[in-house]
Coordinates of C-alpha atoms in Angstrom, one line a residue:
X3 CA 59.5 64.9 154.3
X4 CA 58.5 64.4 158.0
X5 CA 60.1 63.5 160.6
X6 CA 62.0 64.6 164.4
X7 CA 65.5 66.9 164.3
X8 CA 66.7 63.6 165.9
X9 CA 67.5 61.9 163.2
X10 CA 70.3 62.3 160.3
X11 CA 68.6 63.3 156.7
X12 CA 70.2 62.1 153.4
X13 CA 68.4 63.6 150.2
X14 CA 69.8 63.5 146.9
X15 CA 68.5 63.9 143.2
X16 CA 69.0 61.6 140.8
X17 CA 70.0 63.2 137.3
X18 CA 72.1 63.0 134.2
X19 CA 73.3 59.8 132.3
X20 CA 75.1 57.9 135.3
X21 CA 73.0 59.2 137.9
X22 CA 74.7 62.0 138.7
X23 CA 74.7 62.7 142.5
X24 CA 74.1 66.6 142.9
X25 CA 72.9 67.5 146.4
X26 CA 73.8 65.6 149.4
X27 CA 71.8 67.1 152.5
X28 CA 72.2 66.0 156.0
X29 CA 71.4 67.0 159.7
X30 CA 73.4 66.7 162.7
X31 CA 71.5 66.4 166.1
X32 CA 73.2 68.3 169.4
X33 CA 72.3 71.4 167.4
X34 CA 75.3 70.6 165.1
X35 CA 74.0 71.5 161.7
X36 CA 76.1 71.2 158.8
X37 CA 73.3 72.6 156.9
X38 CA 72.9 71.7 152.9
X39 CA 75.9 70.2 151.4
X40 CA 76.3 70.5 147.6
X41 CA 78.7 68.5 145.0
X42 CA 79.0 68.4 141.5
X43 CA 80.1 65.0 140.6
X44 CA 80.4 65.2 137.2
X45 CA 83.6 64.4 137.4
X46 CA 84.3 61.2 139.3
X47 CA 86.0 58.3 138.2
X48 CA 84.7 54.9 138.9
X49 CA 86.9 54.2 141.4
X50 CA 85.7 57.6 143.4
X51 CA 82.5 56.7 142.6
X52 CA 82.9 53.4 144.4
X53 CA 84.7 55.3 147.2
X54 CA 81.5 57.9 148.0
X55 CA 79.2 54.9 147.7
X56 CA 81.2 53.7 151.2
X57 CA 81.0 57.1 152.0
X58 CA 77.1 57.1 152.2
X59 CA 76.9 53.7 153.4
X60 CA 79.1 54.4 156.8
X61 CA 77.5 57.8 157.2
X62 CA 74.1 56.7 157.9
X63 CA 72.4 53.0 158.9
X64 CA 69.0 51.9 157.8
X65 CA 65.8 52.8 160.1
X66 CA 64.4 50.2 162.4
X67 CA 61.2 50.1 164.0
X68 CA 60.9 52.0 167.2
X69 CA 58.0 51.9 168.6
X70 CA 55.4 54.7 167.4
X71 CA 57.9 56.7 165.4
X72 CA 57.0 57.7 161.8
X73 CA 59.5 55.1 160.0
X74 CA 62.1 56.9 157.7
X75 CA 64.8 55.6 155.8
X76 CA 67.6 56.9 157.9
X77 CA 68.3 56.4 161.8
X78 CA 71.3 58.4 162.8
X79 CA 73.5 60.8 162.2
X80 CA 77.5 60.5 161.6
X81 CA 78.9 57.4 162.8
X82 CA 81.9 56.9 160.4
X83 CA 83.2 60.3 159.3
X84 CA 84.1 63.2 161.2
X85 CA 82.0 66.1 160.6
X86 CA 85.6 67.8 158.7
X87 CA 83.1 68.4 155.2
X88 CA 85.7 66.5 153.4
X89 CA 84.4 63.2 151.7
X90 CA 87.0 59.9 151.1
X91 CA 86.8 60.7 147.7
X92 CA 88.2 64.2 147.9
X93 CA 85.1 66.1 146.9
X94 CA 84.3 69.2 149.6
X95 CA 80.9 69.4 150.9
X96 CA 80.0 73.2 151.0
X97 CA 77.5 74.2 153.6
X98 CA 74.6 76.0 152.4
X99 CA 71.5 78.0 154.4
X100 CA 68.2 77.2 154.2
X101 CA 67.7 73.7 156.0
X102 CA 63.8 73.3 157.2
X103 CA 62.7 73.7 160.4
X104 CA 62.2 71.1 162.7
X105 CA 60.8 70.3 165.8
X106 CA 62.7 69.0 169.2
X107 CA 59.4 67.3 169.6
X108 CA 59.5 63.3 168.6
X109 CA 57.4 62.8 165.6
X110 CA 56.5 66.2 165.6
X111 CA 56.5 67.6 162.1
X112 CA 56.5 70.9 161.2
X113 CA 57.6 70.9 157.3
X114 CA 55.6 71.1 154.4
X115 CA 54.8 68.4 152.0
X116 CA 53.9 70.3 149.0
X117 CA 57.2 71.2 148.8
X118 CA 58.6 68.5 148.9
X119 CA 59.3 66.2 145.7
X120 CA 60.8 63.6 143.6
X121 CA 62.6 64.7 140.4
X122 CA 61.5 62.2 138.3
X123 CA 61.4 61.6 134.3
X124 CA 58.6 63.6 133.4
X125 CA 58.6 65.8 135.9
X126 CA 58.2 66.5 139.8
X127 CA 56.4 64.3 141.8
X128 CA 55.0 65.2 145.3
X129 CA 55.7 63.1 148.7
X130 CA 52.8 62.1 150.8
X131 CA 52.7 60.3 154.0
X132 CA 48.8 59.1 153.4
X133 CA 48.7 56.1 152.1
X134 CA 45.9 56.0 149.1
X135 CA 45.0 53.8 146.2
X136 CA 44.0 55.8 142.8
X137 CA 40.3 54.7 143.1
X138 CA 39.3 52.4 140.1
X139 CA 36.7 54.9 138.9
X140 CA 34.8 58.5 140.2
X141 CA 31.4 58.5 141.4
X142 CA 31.0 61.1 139.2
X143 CA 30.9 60.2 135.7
X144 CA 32.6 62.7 132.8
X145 CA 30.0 65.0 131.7
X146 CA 27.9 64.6 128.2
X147 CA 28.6 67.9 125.9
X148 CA 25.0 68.9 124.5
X149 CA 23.6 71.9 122.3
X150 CA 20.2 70.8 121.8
X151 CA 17.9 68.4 123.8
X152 CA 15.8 65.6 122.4
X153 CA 12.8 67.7 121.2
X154 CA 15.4 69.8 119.3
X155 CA 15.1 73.0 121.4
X156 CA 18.9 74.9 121.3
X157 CA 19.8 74.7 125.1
X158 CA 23.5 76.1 125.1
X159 CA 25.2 78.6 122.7
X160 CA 27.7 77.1 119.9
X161 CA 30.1 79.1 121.1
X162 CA 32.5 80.4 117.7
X163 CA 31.0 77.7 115.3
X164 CA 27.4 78.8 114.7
X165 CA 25.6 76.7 112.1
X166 CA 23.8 79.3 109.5
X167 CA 20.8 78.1 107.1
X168 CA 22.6 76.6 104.5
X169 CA 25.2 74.8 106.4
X170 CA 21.8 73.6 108.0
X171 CA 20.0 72.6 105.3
X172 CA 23.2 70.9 103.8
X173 CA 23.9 68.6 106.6
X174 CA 20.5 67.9 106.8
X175 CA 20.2 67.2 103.2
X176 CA 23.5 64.9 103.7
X177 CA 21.8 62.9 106.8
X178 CA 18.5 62.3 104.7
X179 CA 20.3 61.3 102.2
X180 CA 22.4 58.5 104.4
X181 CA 19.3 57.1 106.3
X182 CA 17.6 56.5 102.8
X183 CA 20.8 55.1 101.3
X184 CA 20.8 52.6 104.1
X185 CA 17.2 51.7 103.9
X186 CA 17.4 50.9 100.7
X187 CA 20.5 48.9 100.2
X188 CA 19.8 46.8 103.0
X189 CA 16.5 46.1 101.4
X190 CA 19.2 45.3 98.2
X191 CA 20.9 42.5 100.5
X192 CA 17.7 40.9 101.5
X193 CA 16.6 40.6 98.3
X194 CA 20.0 39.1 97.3
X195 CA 21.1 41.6 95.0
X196 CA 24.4 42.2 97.0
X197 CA 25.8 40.0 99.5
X198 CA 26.1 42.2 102.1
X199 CA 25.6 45.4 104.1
X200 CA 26.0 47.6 106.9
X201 CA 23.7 50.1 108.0
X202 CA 24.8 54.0 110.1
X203 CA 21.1 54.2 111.3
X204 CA 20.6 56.0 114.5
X205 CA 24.8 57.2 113.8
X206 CA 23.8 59.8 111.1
X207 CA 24.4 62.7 113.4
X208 CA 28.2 61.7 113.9
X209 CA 28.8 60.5 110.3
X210 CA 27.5 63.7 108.9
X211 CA 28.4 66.9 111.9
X212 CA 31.9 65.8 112.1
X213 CA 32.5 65.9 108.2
X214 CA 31.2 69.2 108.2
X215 CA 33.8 70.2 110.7
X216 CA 36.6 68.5 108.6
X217 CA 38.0 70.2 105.3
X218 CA 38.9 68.2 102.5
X219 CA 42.9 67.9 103.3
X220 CA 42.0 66.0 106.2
X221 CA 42.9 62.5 106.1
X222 CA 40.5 60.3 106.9
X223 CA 41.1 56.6 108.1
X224 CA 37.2 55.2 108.9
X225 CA 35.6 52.2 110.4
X226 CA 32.9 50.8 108.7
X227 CA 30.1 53.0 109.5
X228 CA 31.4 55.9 107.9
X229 CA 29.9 57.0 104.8
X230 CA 28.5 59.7 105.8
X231 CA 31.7 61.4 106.0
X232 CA 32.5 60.2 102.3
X233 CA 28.9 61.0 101.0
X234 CA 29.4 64.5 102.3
X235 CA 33.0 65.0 101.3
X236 CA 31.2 64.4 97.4
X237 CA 31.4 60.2 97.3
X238 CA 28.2 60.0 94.6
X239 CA 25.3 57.5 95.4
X240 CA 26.3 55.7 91.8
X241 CA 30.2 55.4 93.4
X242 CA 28.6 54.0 96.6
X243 CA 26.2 51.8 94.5
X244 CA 29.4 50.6 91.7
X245 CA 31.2 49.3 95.6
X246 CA 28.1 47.1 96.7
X247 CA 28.0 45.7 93.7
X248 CA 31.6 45.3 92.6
X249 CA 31.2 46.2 89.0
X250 CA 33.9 47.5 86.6
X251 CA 33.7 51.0 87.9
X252 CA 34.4 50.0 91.5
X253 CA 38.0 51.6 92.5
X254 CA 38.4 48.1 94.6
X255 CA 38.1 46.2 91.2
X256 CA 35.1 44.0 92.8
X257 CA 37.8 43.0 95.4
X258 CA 36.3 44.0 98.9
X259 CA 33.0 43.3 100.1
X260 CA 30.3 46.0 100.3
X261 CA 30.3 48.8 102.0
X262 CA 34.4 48.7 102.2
X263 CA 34.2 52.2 100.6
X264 CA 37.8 54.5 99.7
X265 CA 38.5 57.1 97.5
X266 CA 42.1 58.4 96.8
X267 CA 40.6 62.2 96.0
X268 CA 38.4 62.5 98.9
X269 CA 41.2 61.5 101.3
X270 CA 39.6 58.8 102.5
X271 CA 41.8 55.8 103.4
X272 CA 40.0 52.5 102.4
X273 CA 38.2 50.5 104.8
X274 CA 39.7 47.6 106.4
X275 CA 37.5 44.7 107.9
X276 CA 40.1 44.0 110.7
X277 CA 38.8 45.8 113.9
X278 CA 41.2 48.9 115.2
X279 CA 43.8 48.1 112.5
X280 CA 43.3 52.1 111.2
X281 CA 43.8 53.5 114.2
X282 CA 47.9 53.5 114.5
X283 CA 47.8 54.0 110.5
X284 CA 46.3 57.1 111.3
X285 CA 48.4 58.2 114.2
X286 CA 51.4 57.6 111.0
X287 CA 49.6 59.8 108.7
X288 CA 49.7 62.4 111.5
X289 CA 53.2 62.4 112.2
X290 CA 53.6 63.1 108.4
X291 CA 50.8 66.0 108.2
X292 CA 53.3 67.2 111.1
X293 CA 56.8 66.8 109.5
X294 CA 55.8 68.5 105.8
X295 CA 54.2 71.4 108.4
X296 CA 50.9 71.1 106.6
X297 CA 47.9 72.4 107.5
X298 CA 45.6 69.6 107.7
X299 CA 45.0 66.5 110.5
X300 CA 43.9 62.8 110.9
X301 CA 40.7 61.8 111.8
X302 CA 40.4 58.0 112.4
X303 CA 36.6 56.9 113.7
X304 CA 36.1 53.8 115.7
X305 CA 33.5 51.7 117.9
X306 CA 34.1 51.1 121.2
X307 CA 34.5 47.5 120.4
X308 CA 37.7 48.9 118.6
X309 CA 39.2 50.3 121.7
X310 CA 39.3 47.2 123.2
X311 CA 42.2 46.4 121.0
X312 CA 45.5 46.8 121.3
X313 CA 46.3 49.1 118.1
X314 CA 43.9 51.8 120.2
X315 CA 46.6 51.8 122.9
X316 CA 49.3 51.8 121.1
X317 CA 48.1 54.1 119.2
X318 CA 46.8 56.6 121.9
X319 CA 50.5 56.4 123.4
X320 CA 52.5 57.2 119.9
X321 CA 50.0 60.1 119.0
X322 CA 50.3 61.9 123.1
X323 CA 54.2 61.1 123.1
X324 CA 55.1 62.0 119.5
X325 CA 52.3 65.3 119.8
X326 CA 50.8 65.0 116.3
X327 CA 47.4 66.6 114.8
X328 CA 45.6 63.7 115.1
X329 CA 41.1 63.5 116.2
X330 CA 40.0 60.3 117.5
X331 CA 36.7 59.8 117.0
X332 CA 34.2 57.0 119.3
X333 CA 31.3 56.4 118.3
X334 CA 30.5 54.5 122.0
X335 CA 26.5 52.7 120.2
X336 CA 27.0 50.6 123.7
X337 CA 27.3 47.5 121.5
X338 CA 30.5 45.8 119.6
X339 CA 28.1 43.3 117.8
X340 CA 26.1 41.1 120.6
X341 CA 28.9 42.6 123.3
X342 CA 27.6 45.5 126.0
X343 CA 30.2 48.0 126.9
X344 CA 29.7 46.5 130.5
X345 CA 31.2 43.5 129.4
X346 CA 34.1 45.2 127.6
X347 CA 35.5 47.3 130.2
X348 CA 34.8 48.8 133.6
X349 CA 36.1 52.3 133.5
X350 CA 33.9 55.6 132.7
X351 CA 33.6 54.7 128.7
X352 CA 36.3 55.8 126.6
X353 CA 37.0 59.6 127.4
X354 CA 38.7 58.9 130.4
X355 CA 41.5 56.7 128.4
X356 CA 42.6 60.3 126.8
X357 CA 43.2 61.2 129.8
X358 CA 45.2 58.2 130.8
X359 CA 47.6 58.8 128.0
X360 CA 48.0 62.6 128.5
X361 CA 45.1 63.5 125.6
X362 CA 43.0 66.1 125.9
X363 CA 39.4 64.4 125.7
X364 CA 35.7 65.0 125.8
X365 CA 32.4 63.2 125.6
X366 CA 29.7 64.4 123.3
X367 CA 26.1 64.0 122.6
X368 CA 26.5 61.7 119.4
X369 CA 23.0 62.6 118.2
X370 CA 23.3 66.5 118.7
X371 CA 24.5 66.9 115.2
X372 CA 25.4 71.1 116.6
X373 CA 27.1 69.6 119.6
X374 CA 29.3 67.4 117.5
X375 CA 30.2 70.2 114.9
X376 CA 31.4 72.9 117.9
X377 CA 33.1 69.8 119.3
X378 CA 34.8 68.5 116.0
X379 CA 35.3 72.2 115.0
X380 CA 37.3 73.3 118.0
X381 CA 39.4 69.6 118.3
X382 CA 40.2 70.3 114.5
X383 CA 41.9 73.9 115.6
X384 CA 43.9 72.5 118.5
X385 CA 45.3 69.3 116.4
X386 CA 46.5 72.3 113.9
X387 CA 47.6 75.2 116.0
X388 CA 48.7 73.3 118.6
X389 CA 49.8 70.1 117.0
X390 CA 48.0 68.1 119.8
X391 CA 46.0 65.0 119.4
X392 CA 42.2 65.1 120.3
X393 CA 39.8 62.1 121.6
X394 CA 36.1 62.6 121.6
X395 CA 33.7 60.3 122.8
X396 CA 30.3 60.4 121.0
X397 CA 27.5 58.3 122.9
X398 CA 25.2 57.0 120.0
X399 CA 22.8 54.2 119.7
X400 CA 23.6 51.4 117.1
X401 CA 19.6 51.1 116.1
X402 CA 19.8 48.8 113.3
X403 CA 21.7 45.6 113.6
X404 CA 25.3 45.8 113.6
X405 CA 25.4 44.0 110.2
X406 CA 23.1 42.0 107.5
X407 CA 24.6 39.0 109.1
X408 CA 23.2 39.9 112.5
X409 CA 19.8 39.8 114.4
X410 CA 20.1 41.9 117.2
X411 CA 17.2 40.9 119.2
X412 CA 19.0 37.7 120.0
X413 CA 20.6 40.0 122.6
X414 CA 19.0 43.2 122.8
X415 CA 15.6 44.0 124.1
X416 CA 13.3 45.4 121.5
X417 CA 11.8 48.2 123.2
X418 CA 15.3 49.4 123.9
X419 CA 15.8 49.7 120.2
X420 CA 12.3 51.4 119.9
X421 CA 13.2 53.8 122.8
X422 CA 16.2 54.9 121.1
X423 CA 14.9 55.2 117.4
X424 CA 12.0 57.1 118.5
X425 CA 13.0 59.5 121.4
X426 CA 16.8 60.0 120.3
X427 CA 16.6 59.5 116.7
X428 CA 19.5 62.6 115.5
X429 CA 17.9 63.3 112.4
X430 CA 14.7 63.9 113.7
X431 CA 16.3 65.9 116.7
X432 CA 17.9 68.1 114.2
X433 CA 14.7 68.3 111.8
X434 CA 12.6 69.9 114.6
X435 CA 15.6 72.2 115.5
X436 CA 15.4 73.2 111.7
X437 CA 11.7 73.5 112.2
X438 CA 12.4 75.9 115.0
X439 CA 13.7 78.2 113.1
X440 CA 11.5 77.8 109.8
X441 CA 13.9 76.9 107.8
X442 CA 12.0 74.0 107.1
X443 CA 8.3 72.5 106.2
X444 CA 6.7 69.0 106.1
X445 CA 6.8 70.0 102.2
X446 CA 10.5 70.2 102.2
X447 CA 10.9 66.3 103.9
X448 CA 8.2 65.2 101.9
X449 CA 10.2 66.5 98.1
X450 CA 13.7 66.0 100.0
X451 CA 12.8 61.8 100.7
X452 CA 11.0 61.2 97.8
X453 CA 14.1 62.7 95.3
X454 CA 16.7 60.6 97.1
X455 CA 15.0 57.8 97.0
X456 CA 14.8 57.9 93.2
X457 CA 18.0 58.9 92.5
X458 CA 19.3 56.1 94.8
X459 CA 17.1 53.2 92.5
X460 CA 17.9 54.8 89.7
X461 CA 21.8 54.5 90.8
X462 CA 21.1 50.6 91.7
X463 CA 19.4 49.8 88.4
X464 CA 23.0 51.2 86.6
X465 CA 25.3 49.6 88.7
X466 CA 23.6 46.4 88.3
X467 CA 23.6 46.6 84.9
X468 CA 27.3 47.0 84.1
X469 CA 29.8 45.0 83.6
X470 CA 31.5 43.3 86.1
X471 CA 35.7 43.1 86.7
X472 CA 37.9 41.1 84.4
X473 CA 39.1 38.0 85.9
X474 CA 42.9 39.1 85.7
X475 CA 42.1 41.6 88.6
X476 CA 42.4 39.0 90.6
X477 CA 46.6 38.7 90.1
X478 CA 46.8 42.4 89.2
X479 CA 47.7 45.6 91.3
X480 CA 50.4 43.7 93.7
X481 CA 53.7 42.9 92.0
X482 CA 55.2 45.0 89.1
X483 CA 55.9 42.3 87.1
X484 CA 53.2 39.0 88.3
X485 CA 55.7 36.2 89.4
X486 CA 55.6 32.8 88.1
X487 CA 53.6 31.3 90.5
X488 CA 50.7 33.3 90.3
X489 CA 50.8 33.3 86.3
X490 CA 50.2 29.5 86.4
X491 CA 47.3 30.2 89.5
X492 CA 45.6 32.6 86.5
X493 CA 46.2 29.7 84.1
X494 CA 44.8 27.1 86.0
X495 CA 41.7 29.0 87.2
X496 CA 40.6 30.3 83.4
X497 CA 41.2 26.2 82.5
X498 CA 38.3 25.6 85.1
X499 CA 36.0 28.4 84.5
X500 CA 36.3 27.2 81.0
X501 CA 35.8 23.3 81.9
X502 CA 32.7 24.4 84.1
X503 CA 31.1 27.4 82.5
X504 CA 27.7 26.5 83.8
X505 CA 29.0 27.0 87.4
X506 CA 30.4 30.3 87.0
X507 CA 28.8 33.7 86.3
X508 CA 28.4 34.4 82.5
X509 CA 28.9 38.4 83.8
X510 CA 32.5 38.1 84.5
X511 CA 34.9 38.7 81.4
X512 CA 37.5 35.9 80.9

């Protein structure tokens, strides 16, 4: 705190339940110094209390302007009490050593102010006398995380998470498999065989790296534009194939549209239309990981669409203040839907929100499928060892359209898309990486595509052909014991399907 020997100086800190008083500090001028003065108050009734609030106020008057002077919050020294050290209340004053220097000079300052503070909840906060506005954003943007660059060449060391040749070939295997898997059953949709469908193309990278970076315990609340993590965690294509068409051996009972995947053994949380709703169920799921001290995390994954909601915040908040073993995953494609990220928010993406909320956050290369492992990897070891949360930010490239229900051109240029799904395609990246280190030959794609391909028909063509969910399962699965109301709902809709047979599907068992 700056300013001339002049003037009187009244500091105290603020602490304990009633605001305990615990160091008064003042100054005389006419080189009378009384030094420090220090009082536990602890024990003060309210009428003393009221006492040494008169006290204060005759001690010192507020500052005026004069003139030039740096302003300060106290103008003179003792104009009520003698300088005896004896308050009205009865509490001695006891000088202490070690007042700051300062100068005879007017305004001259000679104290430091790094070392001088404001005990606040949460911690010490530094004085300044410069006046300065948090700018809303750095000229510098956060840094993108990258092992390999677009032609697949390995330009930085994995650090302690290598990838060997079959982890390799695996998550390759896995990332083939997805971009077929979506190819096809989108084909599915337009031919109306399903009603609708969601692709991960140009996402495969973050789907796929990150699951291999996860172990099984993990609980895993997704998006939509997930199943790659499910595929890899052992989700079959004929379980994926039962879903989109809602057929008896769908775990949803035909209930949820398509690609609303879940799966009770893999630890994979069912997915929820509603945008961002996962996100503070997985910061729950944490806490609980953290309570029965096991050795497992949450993941949730989201768009950046999704942390325009509110359940992002919210969430963000209870995971950094509650310290649970939490990864937050966004995939930042630049769109939600038909809306750019420079219509959703004006700060540095979505890394710099960690921050913001005392998370420890980076942004990664969401189509370097080695950059997201290390990255996944190490965030997995400090949610465990350190019970921490984790936010990554993985900067993708939504290259198919964000749904069958959408036409992306209506908004986005098509040479964008080209640009993207050409030049920064992740599985391609990651092929030529393999290539690199021949541990893979045109042969191997060729074999690779042409058995997933099959096995994914093949998958369709049973899961078409089976039966589809009884009726009841429409009532079933909420109450223990169906209430009265919905018995006579079940009644009256069987009495219609019956009355109007021809305008029902003949697959669905009364």
């Amino acid at each position: 705190m700056s300013i001339s020997s002049k003037y009187s100086q009244l500091w105290w800190r603020l602490h304990g339940r009633r605001g305990l008083l615990q160091r008064v500090l003042y100054n005389f001028d006419e080189g009378v110094s009384n030094g420090f003065g220090y009082s536990d108050l602890r024990g003060l009734s309210g009428t003393q209390w009221r006492n040494f609030g008169t006290h204060l106020q005759n001690l010192y008057t507020p500052w005026r302007n004069r003139g030039t002077q740096r302003p300060h919050p106290f103008q003179k020294h003792v104009v009520g009490c003698p300088s005896c050290q004896m308050l009205h209340c009865g509490i001695k004053i006891e000088a202490e050593k070690g007042l700051p220097e300062y100068s005879s000079q007017e305004g001259a300052v000679e104290d430091d102010n790094e070392n001088q503070f404001l005990e606040f909840p949460g911690g010490k906060v530094q004085f300044t006398y410069d006046m300065n506005f948090i700018p809303e954003s750095s000229n510098k943007r956060v840094p993108c995380y990258r092992v390999l660059d677009d032609y697949g060449r390995q330009v930085a060391s994995n650090g302690d998470y290598e990838v060997d040749r079959d982890l390799a070939l695996q998550m390759y295997n896995s990332m083939v498999t997805l971009q077929v898997m979506d190819t096809i059953f989108y084909e599915a949709q337009r031919q109306g065989r399903i009603s609708f469908y969601l692709t991960s193309n140009g996402e495969e990278a973050i789907n796929i790296a990150s699951a291999a970076a996860l172990c099984i315990e993990d609980v895993v609340f997704p998006q939509y534009r997930e199943p790659g993590v499910l595929l890899w965690r052992g989700f079959t294509l004929e379980e994926f194939a039962n879903q989109c068409f809602g057929n008896s051996a769908d775990y949803g009972k035909g209930r949820q549209m398509p690609i609303h995947y879940g799966s009770n053994a893999l630890n994979y949380f069912t997915i929820s239309s509603p945008i961002a709703t996962q996100i503070p169920h997985a910061v729950g799921a944490a806490y609980s990981l953290k309570m029965n001290k096991q050795q497992a995390c949450a993941v949730t994954y989201f768009g950046d669409g999704g942390s325009s909601e509110g359940d992002f915040h919210a969430a963000l908040n209870f995971a950094a203040v509650l310290e649970v073993p939490i990864i937050f995953i966004c995939r930042n494609n630049g769109w939600a839907i038909s809306t750019p990220s420079s219509e959703q928010f004006r700060s540095d993406g979505i890394v710099v929100r960690g921050h913001a909320y005392g998370i420890r956050s980076i942004r990664v290369d969401g189509n370097d499928a080695l950059a997201l492992y290390s990255v996944v990897s190490k965030a997995r070891e400090i949610a465990i060892n350190e019970q921490k949360p984790v936010l990554i930010e993985a900067l993708t490239y939504r290259v198919g359209h964000h749904s069958t229900s959408d036409d992306s051109t209506k908004y986005r240029r098509v040479d964008e898309i080209e640009h993207w799904k050409m030049n920064r395609d992740p599985v391609s990246r990651f092929r030529k990486w393999l290539h690199r280190n021949d541990w893979w030959t045109e042969k191997d794609e060729t074999d690779l595509r042409s058995e997933i391909r099959n096995k994914i028909l093949q998958a369709i063509q049973v899961a078409e052909r089976k039966e589809k969910p009884s009726i009841e399962n429409l009532f079933s699965d909420v109450y223990d014991e169906v209430p009265p109301n919905l018995q006579e709902q079940e009644k009256k809709l069987r009495e219609t399907v019956a009355r109007h047979a021809e305008d029902y599907p003949n697959d669905v068992p009364l």
